[in-house]
Amino acid sequence: MTLTRKLWSSTAAIIAAAALLAAAVALSLVPQPASAASLVRVTNFGANPTNLNMYVYAPDAVAARPALLVMIHYCTGSASAVHNGGGRDFVSAADRNGYVIVYPEATRDGHCFDVSTQNALRRNGGSDSTGIMSMVSYARQRYNVDPDRIVVAGISSGAMMTNVLAAEYPDVFSAGSAFAGVPAGCFATTDGSMWNSQCSGGTLLKTPQQWGDQARAMYPGYTGRYPRMQLWHGTNDTTLAYPNFGEALDQWTNLHGVSRTPVSTDQPQSNWTRTRYGATGTAAVVEGISAQGTGHDVPTAGMVGYAITFLGLDRPPTSTTTTTTTTTTTTPPPSQGCSVKASVNAWNTGLTETITITNTSPTAVNGWKLQFTLPGGQTITGGWSATYSPTTGQVTATNVNYNGQIAPSAQVSIGFQATHTGNSAAASGFTLNGVPCGAA
C-alpha cells in the first residue's frame, strides 16, 4: 500500500470530522464582525526544510504587543480549512482581542504533520517543527509579539504537533490546547512511516515518568518550566483511540511535577468531564476535558471558547495598531541601542529570571550576545532561548538559531534558572553586542 493510500485510509474519520466542523460553523450563533482582514500567505520566512506553507491572519486592529496563536490543521486539512472551519471562533476572538494567528500548512501527500521521524522529535531537528518555529520567529519580529503570550493549538495531526512543539520548545510557548491528539513522541516510528498503529489504537501505554522522560529527551538539558496544557478527547474516538487521552495527561502532569490526581472535577457541559491538575480554576497547569459519546470530530460547539480562555486569548488589547500605514507617536527609547527588563521569581535557594531585550536602535540586530553580571552566590543551572557561559560572575548569553535577529523596536525574551545563597536580586550591567542597555 502506498503512503498516500495509507494516510487516506488512516484518516478517513478525520475527513468526516472536517465536514461536521464546517456544518457546526454554519450553525454558529456568534455574528461575525465586518472585517477587511484576510488570510495571507507568507514566503521566505526562514528555515523550512520540509517545504511547509505559512499563512497569517492579522486582524484589522492588532494589539500593540499582541499574543500569537499557532493554529495547526488536521490530516488532509489546510490553513484555509481550519481558518474557516473548526478554528473560526479563534478568528472571531482575534478580531475582538487583537492577537495574530499563524497557520502552518503541510504540503506532503495526505497533508499530515511529521510527528514520527527522528528529526521531528528533537529540537531544531530539521523537520516540520523547525519550519513552524521559523514562522513563529518571523511573526514575533513582524508584529512585536508579546513573548510571554505565544500559544499553540491543533486538531488531530495538529494536536499531535501541538504536544511535540510544547515539548521541544517549552521556552517559547506558554500554553497549548490539543484537540484529539496523543502524547509527544507516541507516534515515533523507525521505518520511515508517518503512522504508528500501536499509538493510534491506544495500546502504547507507559508510566507518567516514561512519558515525561520521552518529552524531556526532545530538549535535553532543559530545566525550566513547561507550557500549560489543555487536552480534549472524545470517548468514542476510533481514529486516535481514547486511551491516548489518559496517557497524555500522564505525560503533562509529570512534566509539571504535579499529582496525577485532579484537584477539581466538573462538567462545563452535560457530556463533558473536566479535570484540573496542579491548581483549581484558570490557574491549572494541566486541564483535561473528556467528551462522552463524541468521536474524532472535535472541536464541537463551545470547545474553542474554553480553549481561548485557557490559552489566555480572551484579554482585550490595551492599545492597537492597524494593519494599514498610519502616523503614530511613540515614547523615546530608553537608550539608542537596547533596553532590558529583568524579573526574578525566587524561592528558598533557587530562582528563575526572565530577561526581555528590546532593540531600540533604528537597525536590525543580526546575531547577538548579551552580557550581564550575576549577584554573588548565584549560579545558573539551566536556561532557555539562549546559551549561557560561564554560569557565575559575568555571563554571556548567546542567541539560538531561531531568535538571532531582532528587528527595530522588536523584543526577544530569554531566561534561566539559578541557585543562590541568599542574594536573589536580578542580574545587572547589561550590554548587547558591547552596547550598554538602558532599563525598560
Short mmCIF file of C-alpha atoms in Angstrom, two decimals:
data_model
loop_
_atom_site.label_atom_id
_atom_site.label_comp_id
_atom_site.label_asym_id
_atom_site.label_seq_id
_atom_site.Cartn_x
_atom_site.Cartn_y
_atom_site.Cartn_z
CA MET A 1 0.00 0.00 0.00
CA THR A 2 1.41 3.41 -0.94
CA LEU A 3 1.98 6.09 1.71
CA THR A 4 -0.79 8.22 0.18
CA ARG A 5 -3.33 5.38 0.37
CA LYS A 6 -2.25 4.51 3.91
CA LEU A 7 -2.69 8.10 5.09
CA TRP A 8 -6.09 8.36 3.45
CA SER A 9 -7.17 5.06 4.97
CA SER A 10 -5.95 6.00 8.43
CA THR A 11 -7.57 9.42 8.35
CA ALA A 12 -11.00 8.65 6.88
CA ALA A 13 -12.63 9.65 10.15
CA ILE A 14 -10.75 12.94 10.07
CA ILE A 15 -12.25 13.82 6.68
CA ALA A 16 -15.70 13.18 8.10
CA ALA A 17 -14.78 15.32 11.08
CA ALA A 18 -13.90 18.21 8.78
CA ALA A 19 -17.37 18.07 7.21
CA LEU A 20 -19.02 18.09 10.63
CA LEU A 21 -16.90 21.02 11.70
CA ALA A 22 -17.93 23.00 8.63
CA ALA A 23 -21.58 22.30 9.43
CA ALA A 24 -21.07 23.42 13.02
CA VAL A 25 -19.66 26.72 11.80
CA ALA A 26 -22.65 27.27 9.55
CA LEU A 27 -24.90 26.90 12.58
CA SER A 28 -22.86 29.24 14.77
CA LEU A 29 -24.92 31.83 16.60
CA VAL A 30 -21.99 34.23 17.00
CA PRO A 31 -22.27 37.10 14.50
CA GLN A 32 -19.10 37.78 12.53
CA PRO A 33 -17.92 41.41 12.55
CA ALA A 34 -17.25 43.14 9.25
CA SER A 35 -13.53 42.93 8.56
CA ALA A 36 -11.11 43.70 5.77
CA ALA A 37 -8.51 41.36 7.25
CA SER A 38 -7.89 38.11 5.40
CA LEU A 39 -5.70 35.03 5.40
CA VAL A 40 -2.37 35.94 3.78
CA ARG A 41 0.38 33.61 2.61
CA VAL A 42 3.94 34.45 3.68
CA THR A 43 7.01 33.19 1.81
CA ASN A 44 10.72 33.34 2.63
CA PHE A 45 10.05 33.27 6.37
CA GLY A 46 13.22 31.37 7.28
CA ALA A 47 14.46 27.80 7.53
CA ASN A 48 11.81 25.48 6.09
CA PRO A 49 13.35 22.05 5.47
CA THR A 50 10.05 20.24 4.74
CA ASN A 51 8.51 22.87 2.46
CA LEU A 52 5.60 23.90 4.68
CA ASN A 53 3.36 26.78 3.68
CA MET A 54 2.84 29.69 6.08
CA TYR A 55 -0.34 31.72 6.36
CA VAL A 56 -1.05 34.60 8.71
CA TYR A 57 -4.26 36.20 9.92
CA ALA A 58 -3.70 39.67 11.38
CA PRO A 59 -6.96 41.38 12.36
CA ASP A 60 -7.72 44.94 11.30
CA ALA A 61 -6.69 46.20 14.74
CA VAL A 62 -3.63 44.33 16.02
CA ALA A 63 -2.72 44.92 19.66
CA ALA A 64 0.46 46.91 20.28
CA ARG A 65 2.02 43.78 21.80
CA PRO A 66 -0.27 41.02 20.60
CA ALA A 67 -0.47 37.41 21.63
CA LEU A 68 0.43 34.88 18.93
CA LEU A 69 -1.59 31.72 18.27
CA VAL A 70 -0.06 28.95 16.14
CA MET A 71 -3.09 27.03 14.81
CA ILE A 72 -2.32 23.65 13.21
CA HIS A 73 -4.66 21.73 10.91
CA TYR A 74 -5.59 18.03 10.78
CA CYS A 75 -4.54 15.39 8.22
CA THR A 76 -5.99 16.15 4.76
CA GLY A 77 -6.57 19.70 6.01
CA SER A 78 -5.21 23.11 5.10
CA ALA A 79 -4.73 26.55 6.56
CA SER A 80 -7.94 27.84 4.97
CA ALA A 81 -9.93 24.78 6.08
CA VAL A 82 -9.15 25.27 9.76
CA HIS A 83 -9.35 29.08 9.47
CA ASN A 84 -12.86 28.91 8.05
CA GLY A 85 -13.93 25.72 9.82
CA GLY A 86 -13.14 24.33 13.26
CA GLY A 87 -10.90 27.25 14.19
CA ARG A 88 -13.30 30.00 13.16
CA ASP A 89 -14.03 31.01 16.76
CA PHE A 90 -10.31 31.66 17.22
CA VAL A 91 -10.56 34.13 14.32
CA SER A 92 -13.54 35.94 15.84
CA ALA A 93 -11.66 36.24 19.12
CA ALA A 94 -8.62 37.59 17.27
CA ASP A 95 -10.83 40.30 15.77
CA ARG A 96 -12.03 41.23 19.27
CA ASN A 97 -8.76 40.96 21.14
CA GLY A 98 -6.10 41.89 18.59
CA TYR A 99 -3.95 38.77 18.53
CA VAL A 100 -2.26 37.28 15.47
CA ILE A 101 -2.76 33.73 14.12
CA VAL A 102 -0.12 31.78 12.23
CA TYR A 103 -1.24 28.71 10.25
CA PRO A 104 1.39 26.17 9.20
CA GLU A 105 0.25 24.07 6.24
CA ALA A 106 1.66 20.64 5.40
CA THR A 107 2.29 20.00 1.70
CA ARG A 108 3.26 16.30 1.67
CA ASP A 109 0.83 13.59 0.49
CA GLY A 110 -2.05 13.36 2.95
CA HIS A 111 -1.22 16.78 4.46
CA CYS A 112 -0.28 15.27 7.83
CA PHE A 113 2.43 16.79 10.03
CA ASP A 114 5.57 14.85 10.82
CA VAL A 115 5.45 13.78 14.46
CA SER A 116 7.07 10.40 13.79
CA THR A 117 10.62 10.68 12.43
CA GLN A 118 13.79 11.12 14.45
CA ASN A 119 14.26 14.63 13.05
CA ALA A 120 10.71 15.56 14.03
CA LEU A 121 11.14 14.53 17.64
CA ARG A 122 14.15 16.63 18.62
CA ARG A 123 14.57 20.35 18.98
CA ASN A 124 15.90 22.02 15.83
CA GLY A 125 15.86 18.59 14.18
CA GLY A 126 15.16 19.75 10.64
CA SER A 127 11.59 18.56 10.11
CA ASP A 128 8.17 20.26 10.31
CA SER A 129 8.72 21.68 13.79
CA THR A 130 11.80 23.54 12.55
CA GLY A 131 9.78 25.24 9.81
CA ILE A 132 7.00 26.11 12.26
CA MET A 133 9.49 27.75 14.61
CA SER A 134 10.76 29.85 11.71
CA MET A 135 7.18 31.04 11.25
CA VAL A 136 6.99 31.90 14.96
CA SER A 137 10.25 33.85 14.74
CA TYR A 138 9.01 35.73 11.67
CA ALA A 139 5.72 36.66 13.35
CA ARG A 140 7.44 37.75 16.54
CA GLN A 141 9.53 40.25 14.62
CA ARG A 142 6.82 41.40 12.24
CA TYR A 143 4.09 42.02 14.82
CA ASN A 144 6.05 42.87 18.00
CA VAL A 145 4.54 39.81 19.68
CA ASP A 146 4.44 39.57 23.48
CA PRO A 147 6.96 36.75 24.13
CA ASP A 148 5.02 35.63 27.19
CA ARG A 149 1.83 35.04 25.16
CA ILE A 150 2.87 32.66 22.38
CA VAL A 151 0.49 29.69 22.37
CA VAL A 152 -0.29 26.71 20.14
CA ALA A 153 -3.42 24.73 19.32
CA GLY A 154 -4.20 21.96 16.87
CA ILE A 155 -6.67 19.34 15.72
CA SER A 156 -5.78 15.63 15.31
CA SER A 157 -2.43 15.67 13.44
CA GLY A 158 -2.22 19.30 14.53
CA ALA A 159 -2.94 18.26 18.12
CA MET A 160 -0.08 15.76 17.95
CA MET A 161 2.18 18.55 16.67
CA THR A 162 0.91 20.80 19.49
CA ASN A 163 2.24 18.31 22.03
CA VAL A 164 5.55 17.96 20.16
CA LEU A 165 6.13 21.71 19.86
CA ALA A 166 5.33 22.26 23.54
CA ALA A 167 7.85 19.56 24.48
CA GLU A 168 10.59 20.73 22.10
CA TYR A 169 10.19 24.49 22.65
CA PRO A 170 8.92 24.91 26.22
CA ASP A 171 10.88 28.16 26.43
CA VAL A 172 8.81 29.66 23.60
CA PHE A 173 5.22 28.52 24.20
CA SER A 174 3.31 29.47 27.33
CA ALA A 175 0.32 27.17 26.74
CA GLY A 176 -1.19 24.65 24.35
CA SER A 177 -4.60 23.19 23.54
CA ALA A 178 -4.74 19.82 21.78
CA PHE A 179 -7.98 18.53 20.25
CA ALA A 180 -7.80 14.72 19.89
CA GLY A 181 -4.06 14.17 19.94
CA VAL A 182 -1.55 11.78 21.50
CA PRO A 183 1.38 12.24 23.89
CA ALA A 184 4.52 13.83 22.49
CA GLY A 185 6.61 11.05 20.98
CA CYS A 186 3.83 8.47 20.91
CA PHE A 187 3.78 8.40 17.09
CA ALA A 188 7.52 7.76 16.79
CA THR A 189 8.49 5.23 14.09
CA THR A 190 11.76 3.73 12.91
CA ASP A 191 10.81 2.61 9.38
CA GLY A 192 10.16 5.99 7.77
CA SER A 193 6.40 5.63 8.12
CA MET A 194 4.30 8.54 9.32
CA TRP A 195 1.71 6.31 11.01
CA ASN A 196 2.07 4.37 14.27
CA SER A 197 -0.80 1.89 14.58
CA GLN A 198 0.05 0.95 18.16
CA CYS A 199 -0.22 4.57 19.26
CA SER A 200 -3.30 5.37 17.17
CA GLY A 201 -5.00 2.27 18.57
CA GLY A 202 -4.37 3.36 22.15
CA THR A 203 -2.25 0.35 23.07
CA LEU A 204 1.07 2.17 23.56
CA LEU A 205 0.99 2.56 27.34
CA LYS A 206 3.74 3.93 29.57
CA THR A 207 4.18 5.27 33.07
CA PRO A 208 3.93 9.02 33.66
CA GLN A 209 7.69 9.10 34.28
CA GLN A 210 8.40 7.32 30.99
CA TRP A 211 6.17 9.71 29.05
CA GLY A 212 7.74 12.68 30.81
CA ASP A 213 11.24 11.44 30.07
CA GLN A 214 10.35 10.93 26.40
CA ALA A 215 9.26 14.56 26.16
CA ARG A 216 12.30 15.82 28.09
CA ALA A 217 14.57 13.95 25.68
CA MET A 218 13.32 16.24 22.89
CA TYR A 219 15.14 19.16 24.56
CA PRO A 220 17.99 17.61 26.58
CA GLY A 221 19.31 19.63 29.48
CA TYR A 222 16.31 21.95 29.75
CA THR A 223 15.31 22.61 33.36
CA GLY A 224 12.81 25.44 33.00
CA ARG A 225 9.04 25.39 33.15
CA TYR A 226 6.84 23.63 30.58
CA PRO A 227 3.78 25.15 28.89
CA ARG A 228 0.38 24.78 30.49
CA MET A 229 -1.55 22.15 28.55
CA GLN A 230 -5.22 21.60 27.80
CA LEU A 231 -6.24 18.22 26.33
CA TRP A 232 -9.56 17.36 24.63
CA HIS A 233 -10.70 13.87 23.62
CA GLY A 234 -13.91 12.08 22.70
CA THR A 235 -14.63 8.77 24.40
CA ASN A 236 -15.76 7.24 21.07
CA ASP A 237 -12.68 8.27 19.09
CA THR A 238 -11.69 5.38 16.81
CA THR A 239 -9.00 7.26 14.84
CA LEU A 240 -6.75 8.19 17.76
CA ALA A 241 -8.21 5.98 20.46
CA TYR A 242 -9.40 7.36 23.78
CA PRO A 243 -6.63 5.78 25.96
CA ASN A 244 -4.28 8.36 24.44
CA PHE A 245 -6.12 10.98 26.49
CA GLY A 246 -5.03 9.40 29.77
CA GLU A 247 -1.51 8.81 28.50
CA ALA A 248 -1.18 12.49 27.54
CA LEU A 249 -2.44 13.53 30.98
CA ASP A 250 0.23 11.24 32.47
CA GLN A 251 2.89 12.99 30.38
CA TRP A 252 1.96 16.58 31.11
CA THR A 253 1.32 16.17 34.83
CA ASN A 254 4.74 14.54 35.06
CA LEU A 255 6.39 17.36 33.12
CA HIS A 256 4.83 19.86 35.52
CA GLY A 257 5.69 17.79 38.58
CA VAL A 258 2.10 17.72 39.84
CA SER A 259 -0.05 14.85 41.06
CA ARG A 260 -1.98 12.80 38.52
CA THR A 261 -4.92 13.03 40.92
CA PRO A 262 -7.05 16.00 39.85
CA VAL A 263 -7.56 18.85 42.28
CA SER A 264 -11.03 19.51 40.83
CA THR A 265 -13.58 17.83 38.60
CA ASP A 266 -16.64 19.43 37.00
CA GLN A 267 -18.91 19.33 33.93
CA PRO A 268 -18.85 22.53 31.82
CA GLN A 269 -21.41 20.84 29.53
CA SER A 270 -23.63 17.85 30.18
CA ASN A 271 -21.44 15.35 28.31
CA TRP A 272 -18.06 16.84 29.25
CA THR A 273 -15.95 15.93 32.27
CA ARG A 274 -13.19 18.38 33.06
CA THR A 275 -10.32 17.53 35.40
CA ARG A 276 -7.73 20.06 36.53
CA TYR A 277 -4.26 19.39 37.88
CA GLY A 278 -1.82 21.41 39.95
CA ALA A 279 -4.34 24.13 40.82
CA THR A 280 -8.03 24.93 40.53
CA GLY A 281 -9.74 27.24 38.07
CA THR A 282 -7.80 29.00 35.35
CA ALA A 283 -4.54 28.59 37.29
CA ALA A 284 -4.45 24.84 36.48
CA VAL A 285 -1.23 23.84 34.71
CA VAL A 286 -2.90 20.83 33.08
CA GLU A 287 -6.56 20.52 32.12
CA GLY A 288 -8.30 17.55 30.53
CA ILE A 289 -11.80 17.54 29.03
CA SER A 290 -13.35 14.19 28.13
CA ALA A 291 -16.40 14.36 25.82
CA GLN A 292 -18.74 11.43 26.43
CA GLY A 293 -20.11 9.85 23.24
CA THR A 294 -18.01 12.08 20.97
CA GLY A 295 -15.80 10.64 18.23
CA HIS A 296 -12.83 12.17 16.47
CA ASP A 297 -14.93 15.14 15.30
CA VAL A 298 -13.61 17.76 17.69
CA PRO A 299 -13.75 20.62 18.39
CA THR A 300 -17.52 20.55 18.80
CA ALA A 301 -19.66 23.56 19.67
CA GLY A 302 -18.35 25.51 22.63
CA MET A 303 -14.94 23.85 22.90
CA VAL A 304 -12.93 26.59 21.23
CA GLY A 305 -14.37 29.16 23.64
CA TYR A 306 -12.96 27.23 26.58
CA ALA A 307 -9.65 26.85 24.75
CA ILE A 308 -9.48 30.62 24.16
CA THR A 309 -9.84 31.21 27.91
CA PHE A 310 -7.28 28.56 28.85
CA LEU A 311 -4.75 29.95 26.37
CA GLY A 312 -5.23 33.48 27.69
CA LEU A 313 -6.51 34.80 24.36
CA ASP A 314 -9.64 36.37 25.82
CA ARG A 315 -7.91 39.50 27.08
CA PRO A 316 -8.92 42.63 25.17
CA PRO A 317 -5.97 44.70 23.91
CA THR A 318 -4.97 47.77 25.89
CA SER A 319 -3.98 49.52 22.64
CA THR A 320 -3.88 48.57 19.00
CA THR A 321 -2.12 49.28 15.76
CA THR A 322 -3.81 48.99 12.39
CA THR A 323 -2.55 46.85 9.54
CA THR A 324 -2.56 49.89 7.24
CA THR A 325 0.15 52.57 7.24
CA THR A 326 -0.50 55.23 9.89
CA THR A 327 1.38 58.01 11.63
CA THR A 328 1.90 57.30 15.33
CA THR A 329 3.62 58.96 18.24
CA THR A 330 5.91 56.78 20.33
CA THR A 331 7.79 57.24 23.57
CA PRO A 332 11.51 57.84 23.01
CA PRO A 333 13.53 54.68 23.69
CA PRO A 334 15.50 54.49 26.94
CA SER A 335 18.78 54.23 25.02
CA GLN A 336 19.97 54.39 21.41
CA GLY A 337 20.77 50.68 21.21
CA CYS A 338 18.87 48.43 23.57
CA SER A 339 16.83 48.22 26.72
CA VAL A 340 16.44 45.30 29.10
CA LYS A 341 13.80 44.30 31.61
CA ALA A 342 14.75 41.61 34.12
CA SER A 343 12.28 39.99 36.51
CA VAL A 344 13.03 37.39 39.19
CA ASN A 345 10.86 34.73 40.82
CA ALA A 346 12.80 33.44 43.86
CA TRP A 347 12.31 30.76 46.49
CA ASN A 348 14.48 29.34 49.29
CA THR A 349 17.78 28.70 47.47
CA GLY A 350 16.58 28.93 43.87
CA LEU A 351 15.19 31.41 41.35
CA THR A 352 14.18 31.90 37.76
CA GLU A 353 14.94 35.12 35.90
CA THR A 354 13.25 36.30 32.72
CA ILE A 355 15.11 38.87 30.61
CA THR A 356 13.37 40.81 27.84
CA ILE A 357 15.66 42.53 25.34
CA THR A 358 14.29 45.38 23.20
CA ASN A 359 16.16 46.65 20.16
CA THR A 360 15.85 50.43 20.45
CA SER A 361 18.16 51.19 17.54
CA PRO A 362 16.88 52.01 14.02
CA THR A 363 18.62 48.96 12.51
CA ALA A 364 18.08 45.23 12.96
CA VAL A 365 20.36 43.14 15.14
CA ASN A 366 21.61 40.06 13.30
CA GLY A 367 23.16 37.73 15.84
CA TRP A 368 23.61 38.88 19.43
CA LYS A 369 25.48 38.34 22.68
CA LEU A 370 24.01 39.77 25.88
CA GLN A 371 26.49 40.24 28.71
CA PHE A 372 25.42 40.78 32.31
CA THR A 373 26.68 40.28 35.86
CA LEU A 374 25.09 37.87 38.31
CA PRO A 375 24.99 38.84 42.01
CA GLY A 376 27.45 36.96 44.20
CA GLY A 377 26.34 33.49 45.20
CA GLN A 378 24.16 32.90 42.13
CA THR A 379 24.90 30.00 39.75
CA ILE A 380 22.95 29.26 36.58
CA THR A 381 21.76 25.65 36.42
CA GLY A 382 19.81 25.83 33.17
CA GLY A 383 18.43 28.31 30.67
CA TRP A 384 16.17 28.78 27.68
CA SER A 385 16.19 30.74 24.41
CA ALA A 386 19.96 31.33 24.69
CA THR A 387 23.19 29.58 25.67
CA TYR A 388 24.86 30.82 28.85
CA SER A 389 28.59 30.85 29.68
CA PRO A 390 30.04 30.90 32.27
CA THR A 391 27.41 30.11 34.93
CA THR A 392 28.63 32.65 37.54
CA GLY A 393 30.00 36.18 37.60
CA GLN A 394 29.94 37.94 34.24
CA VAL A 395 27.78 35.83 31.95
CA THR A 396 27.38 35.92 28.16
CA ALA A 397 24.02 34.79 26.76
CA THR A 398 24.24 33.96 23.04
CA ASN A 399 21.25 33.72 20.70
CA VAL A 400 19.97 30.38 19.45
CA ASN A 401 19.17 29.78 15.78
CA TYR A 402 15.55 30.96 15.78
CA ASN A 403 15.92 34.29 17.64
CA GLY A 404 19.19 35.74 16.34
CA GLN A 405 17.52 38.62 14.52
CA ILE A 406 15.89 41.44 16.47
CA ALA A 407 14.14 43.98 14.27
CA PRO A 408 13.98 47.65 15.32
CA SER A 409 11.56 48.03 18.28
CA ALA A 410 11.17 44.23 18.48
CA GLN A 411 11.86 42.10 21.54
CA VAL A 412 13.38 38.77 22.47
CA SER A 413 12.68 37.05 25.77
CA ILE A 414 15.21 34.68 27.36
CA GLY A 415 15.68 33.30 30.83
CA PHE A 416 17.46 30.97 33.20
CA GLN A 417 17.15 29.04 36.44
CA ALA A 418 19.77 29.53 39.13
CA THR A 419 20.67 28.68 42.71
CA HIS A 420 21.52 31.40 45.21
CA THR A 421 22.98 31.68 48.71
CA GLY A 422 20.74 34.48 49.91
CA ASN A 423 21.05 37.21 47.30
CA SER A 424 18.20 36.69 44.80
CA ALA A 425 18.49 40.09 43.10
CA ALA A 426 18.29 40.42 39.32
CA ALA A 427 21.35 40.49 37.10
CA SER A 428 22.77 43.91 36.19
CA GLY A 429 25.15 45.69 33.80
CA PHE A 430 23.53 44.55 30.58
CA THR A 431 25.28 45.11 27.26
CA LEU A 432 24.09 43.87 23.84
CA ASN A 433 26.95 43.23 21.41
CA GLY A 434 29.02 45.61 23.51
CA VAL A 435 26.40 48.40 23.62
CA PRO A 436 25.17 49.29 27.15
CA CYS A 437 21.42 48.74 27.54
CA GLY A 438 19.06 51.03 29.39
CA ALA A 439 16.32 49.84 31.75
CA ALA A 440 12.97 49.13 30.14
#
